[in-house]
mmCIF file of C-alpha atoms in Angstrom:
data_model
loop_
_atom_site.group_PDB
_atom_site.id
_atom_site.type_symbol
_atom_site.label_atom_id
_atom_site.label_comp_id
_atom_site.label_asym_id
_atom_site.label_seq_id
_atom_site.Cartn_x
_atom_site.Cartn_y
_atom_site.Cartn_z
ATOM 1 C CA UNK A 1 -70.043 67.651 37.407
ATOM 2 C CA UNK A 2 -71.190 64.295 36.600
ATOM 3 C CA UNK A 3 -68.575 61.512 36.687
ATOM 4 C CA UNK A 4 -67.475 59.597 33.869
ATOM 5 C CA UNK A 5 -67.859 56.188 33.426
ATOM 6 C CA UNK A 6 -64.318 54.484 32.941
ATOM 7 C CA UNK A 7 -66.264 52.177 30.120
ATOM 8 C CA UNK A 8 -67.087 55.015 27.673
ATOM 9 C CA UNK A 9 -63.805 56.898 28.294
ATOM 10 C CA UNK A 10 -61.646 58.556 25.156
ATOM 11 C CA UNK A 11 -59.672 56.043 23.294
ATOM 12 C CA UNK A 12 -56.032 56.700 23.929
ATOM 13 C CA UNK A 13 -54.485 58.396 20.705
ATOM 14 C CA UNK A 14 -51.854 55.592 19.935
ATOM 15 C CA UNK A 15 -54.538 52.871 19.839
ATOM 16 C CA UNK A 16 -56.949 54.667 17.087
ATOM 17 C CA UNK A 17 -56.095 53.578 13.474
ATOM 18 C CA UNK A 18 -58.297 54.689 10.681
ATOM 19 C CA UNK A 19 -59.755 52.489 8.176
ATOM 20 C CA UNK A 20 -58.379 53.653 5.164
ATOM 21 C CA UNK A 21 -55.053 53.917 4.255
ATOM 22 C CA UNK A 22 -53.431 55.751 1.224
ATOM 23 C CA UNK A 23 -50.682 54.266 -1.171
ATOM 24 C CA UNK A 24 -48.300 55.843 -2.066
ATOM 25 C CA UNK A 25 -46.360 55.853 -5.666
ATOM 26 C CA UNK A 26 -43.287 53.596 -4.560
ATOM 27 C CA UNK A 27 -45.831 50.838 -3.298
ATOM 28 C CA UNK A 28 -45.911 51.478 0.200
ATOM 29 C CA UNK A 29 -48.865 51.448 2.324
ATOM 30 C CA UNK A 30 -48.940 54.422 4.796
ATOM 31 C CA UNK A 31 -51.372 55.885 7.261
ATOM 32 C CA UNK A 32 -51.996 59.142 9.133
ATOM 33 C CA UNK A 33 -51.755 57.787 12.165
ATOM 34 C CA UNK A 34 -47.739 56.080 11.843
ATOM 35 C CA UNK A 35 -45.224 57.784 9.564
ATOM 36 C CA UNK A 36 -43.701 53.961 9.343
ATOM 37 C CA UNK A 37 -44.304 52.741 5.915
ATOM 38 C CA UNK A 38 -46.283 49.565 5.713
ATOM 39 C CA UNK A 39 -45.467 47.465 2.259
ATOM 40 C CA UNK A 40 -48.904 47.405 0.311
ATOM 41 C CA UNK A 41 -50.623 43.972 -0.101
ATOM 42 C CA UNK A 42 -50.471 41.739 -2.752
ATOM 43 C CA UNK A 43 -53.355 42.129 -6.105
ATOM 44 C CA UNK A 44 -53.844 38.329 -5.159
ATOM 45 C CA UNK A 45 -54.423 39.352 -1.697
ATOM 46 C CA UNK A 46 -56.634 42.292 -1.927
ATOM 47 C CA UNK A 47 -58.827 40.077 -5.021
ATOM 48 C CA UNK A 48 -61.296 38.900 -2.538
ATOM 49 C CA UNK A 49 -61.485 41.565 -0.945
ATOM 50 C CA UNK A 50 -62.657 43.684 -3.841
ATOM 51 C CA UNK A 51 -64.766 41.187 -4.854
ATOM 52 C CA UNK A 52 -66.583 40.875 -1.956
ATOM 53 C CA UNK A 53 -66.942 44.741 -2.109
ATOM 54 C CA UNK A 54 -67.839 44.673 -5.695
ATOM 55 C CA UNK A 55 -71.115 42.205 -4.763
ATOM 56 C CA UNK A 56 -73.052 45.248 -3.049
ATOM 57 C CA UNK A 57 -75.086 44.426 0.181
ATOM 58 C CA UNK A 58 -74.457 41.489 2.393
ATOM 59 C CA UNK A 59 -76.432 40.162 5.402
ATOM 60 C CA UNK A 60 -75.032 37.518 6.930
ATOM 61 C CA UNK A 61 -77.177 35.541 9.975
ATOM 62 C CA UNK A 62 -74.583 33.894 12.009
ATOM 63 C CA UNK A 63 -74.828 30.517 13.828
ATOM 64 C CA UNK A 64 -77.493 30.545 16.745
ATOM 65 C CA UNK A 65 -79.289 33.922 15.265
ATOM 66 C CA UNK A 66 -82.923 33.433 14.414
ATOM 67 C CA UNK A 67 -84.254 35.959 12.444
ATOM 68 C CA UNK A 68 -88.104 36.234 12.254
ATOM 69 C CA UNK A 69 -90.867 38.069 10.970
ATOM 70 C CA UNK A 70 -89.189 40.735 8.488
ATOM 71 C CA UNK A 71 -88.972 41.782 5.158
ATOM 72 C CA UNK A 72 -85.615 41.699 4.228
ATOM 73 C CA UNK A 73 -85.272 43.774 0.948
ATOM 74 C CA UNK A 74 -82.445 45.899 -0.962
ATOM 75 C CA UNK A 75 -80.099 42.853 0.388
ATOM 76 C CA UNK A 76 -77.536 41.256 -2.676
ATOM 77 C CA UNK A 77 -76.742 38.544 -0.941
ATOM 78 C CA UNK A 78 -78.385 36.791 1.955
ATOM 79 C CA UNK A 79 -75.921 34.254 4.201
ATOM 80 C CA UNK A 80 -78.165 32.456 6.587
ATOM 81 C CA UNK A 81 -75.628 30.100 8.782
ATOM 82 C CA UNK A 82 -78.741 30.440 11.609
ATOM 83 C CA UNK A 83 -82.486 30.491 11.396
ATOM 84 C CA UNK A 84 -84.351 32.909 9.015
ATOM 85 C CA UNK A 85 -88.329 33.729 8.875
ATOM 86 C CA UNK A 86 -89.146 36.042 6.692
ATOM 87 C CA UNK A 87 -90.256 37.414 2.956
ATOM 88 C CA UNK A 88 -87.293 38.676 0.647
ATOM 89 C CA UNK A 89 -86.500 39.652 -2.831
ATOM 90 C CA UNK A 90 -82.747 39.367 -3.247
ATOM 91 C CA UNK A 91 -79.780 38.194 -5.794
ATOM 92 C CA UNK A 92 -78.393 35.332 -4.240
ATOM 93 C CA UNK A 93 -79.216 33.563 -1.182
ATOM 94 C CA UNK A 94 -76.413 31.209 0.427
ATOM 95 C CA UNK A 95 -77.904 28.494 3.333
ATOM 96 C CA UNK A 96 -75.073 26.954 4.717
ATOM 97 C CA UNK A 97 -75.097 23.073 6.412
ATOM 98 C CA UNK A 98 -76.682 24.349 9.867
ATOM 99 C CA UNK A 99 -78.929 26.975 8.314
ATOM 100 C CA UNK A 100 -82.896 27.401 7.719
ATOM 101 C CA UNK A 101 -84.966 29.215 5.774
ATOM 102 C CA UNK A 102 -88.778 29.436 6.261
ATOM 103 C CA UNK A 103 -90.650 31.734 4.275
ATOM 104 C CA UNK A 104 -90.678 33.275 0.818
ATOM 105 C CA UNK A 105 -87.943 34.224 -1.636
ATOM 106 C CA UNK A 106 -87.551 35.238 -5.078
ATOM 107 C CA UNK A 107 -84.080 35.655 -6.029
ATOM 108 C CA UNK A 108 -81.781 34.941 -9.002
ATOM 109 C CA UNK A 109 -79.439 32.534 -7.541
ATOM 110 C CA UNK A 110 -79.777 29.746 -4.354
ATOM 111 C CA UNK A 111 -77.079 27.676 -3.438
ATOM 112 C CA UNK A 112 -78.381 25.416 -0.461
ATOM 113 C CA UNK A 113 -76.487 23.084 2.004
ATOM 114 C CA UNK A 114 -79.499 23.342 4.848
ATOM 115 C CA UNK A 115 -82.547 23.658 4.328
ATOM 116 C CA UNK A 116 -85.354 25.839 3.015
ATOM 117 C CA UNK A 117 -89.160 25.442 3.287
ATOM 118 C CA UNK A 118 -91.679 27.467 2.076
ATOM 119 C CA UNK A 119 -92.034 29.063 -1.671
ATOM 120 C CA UNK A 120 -89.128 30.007 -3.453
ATOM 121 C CA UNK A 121 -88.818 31.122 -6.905
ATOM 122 C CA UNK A 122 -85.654 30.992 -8.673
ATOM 123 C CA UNK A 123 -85.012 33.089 -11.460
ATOM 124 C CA UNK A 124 -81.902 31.865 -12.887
ATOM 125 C CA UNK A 125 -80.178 28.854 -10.954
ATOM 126 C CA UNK A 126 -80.879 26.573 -7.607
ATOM 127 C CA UNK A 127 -77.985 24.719 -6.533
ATOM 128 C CA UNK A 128 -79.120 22.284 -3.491
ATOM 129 C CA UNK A 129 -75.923 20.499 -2.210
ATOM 130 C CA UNK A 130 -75.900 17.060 -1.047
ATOM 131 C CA UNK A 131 -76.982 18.116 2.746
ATOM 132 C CA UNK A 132 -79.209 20.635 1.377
ATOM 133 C CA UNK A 133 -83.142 20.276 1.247
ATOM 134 C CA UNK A 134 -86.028 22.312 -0.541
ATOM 135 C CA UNK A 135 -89.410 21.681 0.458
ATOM 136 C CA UNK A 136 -92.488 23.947 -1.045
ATOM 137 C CA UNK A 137 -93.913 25.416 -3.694
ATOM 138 C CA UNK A 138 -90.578 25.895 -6.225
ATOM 139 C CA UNK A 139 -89.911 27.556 -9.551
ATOM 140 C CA UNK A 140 -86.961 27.719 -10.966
ATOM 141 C CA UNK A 141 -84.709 28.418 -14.018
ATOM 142 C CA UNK A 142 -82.247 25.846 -14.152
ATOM 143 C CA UNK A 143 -81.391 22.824 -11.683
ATOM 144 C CA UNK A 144 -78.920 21.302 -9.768
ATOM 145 C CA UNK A 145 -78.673 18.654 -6.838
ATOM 146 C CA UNK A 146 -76.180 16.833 -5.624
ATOM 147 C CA UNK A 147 -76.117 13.327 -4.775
ATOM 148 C CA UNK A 148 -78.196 13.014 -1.649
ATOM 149 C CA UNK A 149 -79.974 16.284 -1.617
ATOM 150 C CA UNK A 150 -83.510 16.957 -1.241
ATOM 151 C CA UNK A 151 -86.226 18.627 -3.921
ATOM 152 C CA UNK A 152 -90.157 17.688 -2.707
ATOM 153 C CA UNK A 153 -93.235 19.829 -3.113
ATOM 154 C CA UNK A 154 -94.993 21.600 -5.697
ATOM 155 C CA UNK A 155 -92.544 22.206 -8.537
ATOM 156 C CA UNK A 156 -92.066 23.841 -11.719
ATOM 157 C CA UNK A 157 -89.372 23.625 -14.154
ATOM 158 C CA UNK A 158 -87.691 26.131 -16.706
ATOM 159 C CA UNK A 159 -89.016 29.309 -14.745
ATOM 160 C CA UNK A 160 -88.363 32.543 -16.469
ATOM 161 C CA UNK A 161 -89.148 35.901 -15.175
ATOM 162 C CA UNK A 162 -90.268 38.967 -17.536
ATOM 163 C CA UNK A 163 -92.703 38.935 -20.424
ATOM 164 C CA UNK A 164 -91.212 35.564 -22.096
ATOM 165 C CA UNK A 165 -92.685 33.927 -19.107
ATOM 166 C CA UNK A 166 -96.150 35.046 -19.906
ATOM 167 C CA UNK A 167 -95.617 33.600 -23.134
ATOM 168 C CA UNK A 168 -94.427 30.061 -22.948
ATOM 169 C CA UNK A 169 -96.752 26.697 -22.363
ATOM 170 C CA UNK A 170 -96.046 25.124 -19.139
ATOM 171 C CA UNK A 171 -93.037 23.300 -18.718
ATOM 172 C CA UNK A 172 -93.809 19.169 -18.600
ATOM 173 C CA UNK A 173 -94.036 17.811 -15.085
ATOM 174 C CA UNK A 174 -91.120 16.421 -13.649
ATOM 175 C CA UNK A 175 -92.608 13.111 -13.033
ATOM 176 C CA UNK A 176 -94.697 11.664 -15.411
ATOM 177 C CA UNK A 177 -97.968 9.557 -14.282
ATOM 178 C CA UNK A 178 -98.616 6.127 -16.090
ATOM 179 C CA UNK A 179 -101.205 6.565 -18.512
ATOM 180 C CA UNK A 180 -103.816 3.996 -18.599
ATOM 181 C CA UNK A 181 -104.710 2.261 -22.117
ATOM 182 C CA UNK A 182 -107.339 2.777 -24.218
ATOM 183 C CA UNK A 183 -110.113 -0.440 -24.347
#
């Protein structure tokens, strides 16, 4: 008989709690593994919660994670608090102060306190905060920066995705050139 290693053993029965819990009608919370009613949280409690639930997909690269050379696809939202490489197609991507992006996205919403390098398209909004920089080849709906953030590269305003796109003249540039005058 082999012998069991002491790390792996059974969880004691007392310890294991299940995940979900049922209500019941008088607003108590109850589970199968106590009999002792537990009062049900607040709606202004379990708000964020739901919402967060309600997004769909999450990935979330922690602090000191580098994450290179993937694909990343059928993600809502990307959090990238660490280093990202990669090529993804997404909803929202969230860079937070200490976090890097290198690569390629298209995705409806950015919101960016690090940085981000590469080409990003942007179908609806890019925030970029006041630590946040952008460098690349960017397209992009509509606009934001903060005092002291960074935009530089190749960039096009008033980006829209779809057939409507196909349609419109290109947007003006963003700086205009001085002309010189006719002799």
């Amino acid at each position: 008989m082999a012998v069991q290693n002491p790390f792996f053993g059974k969880r004691e029965p007392e310890s294991f709690q299940p995940r979900h819990s049922a209500t019941s009608s008088n607003g108590l919370t109850s589970t199968s593994a106590t009999s002792t009613p537990v009062p049900a949280a607040s709606p202004a409690t379990t708000a964020p919660a739901a919402a967060s639930d309600s997004t769909g997909s999450k990935l979330t690269v922690g602090p000191n994670i580098k994450l290179k050379g993937v694909e990343i696809t059928d993600c809502d939202t990307l959090v990238v608090e660490g280093t990202v490489e990669a090529t993804m197609d997404s909803r929202v991507i969230q860079i937070s102060h200490n976090g890097a992006f290198k690569g390629s996205a298209e995705i409806d919403i950015a919101e960016i306190h690090g940085e981000f390098s590469g080409t990003l398209t942007v179908r609806q909004k890019l925030v970029i905060y006041s630590t946040g920089k952008v460098t690349g080849k960017i397209r992009y709906g509509k606009l934001v920066v903060e005092e002291g953030g960074q935009l530089a590269g190749e960039i096009e305003a008033g980006f829209a995705s779809g057939a409507g796109a196909a349609q419109r003249a290109p947007s003006a540039p963003l700086r205009a050139e001085p002309t010189a005058m006719a002799a």
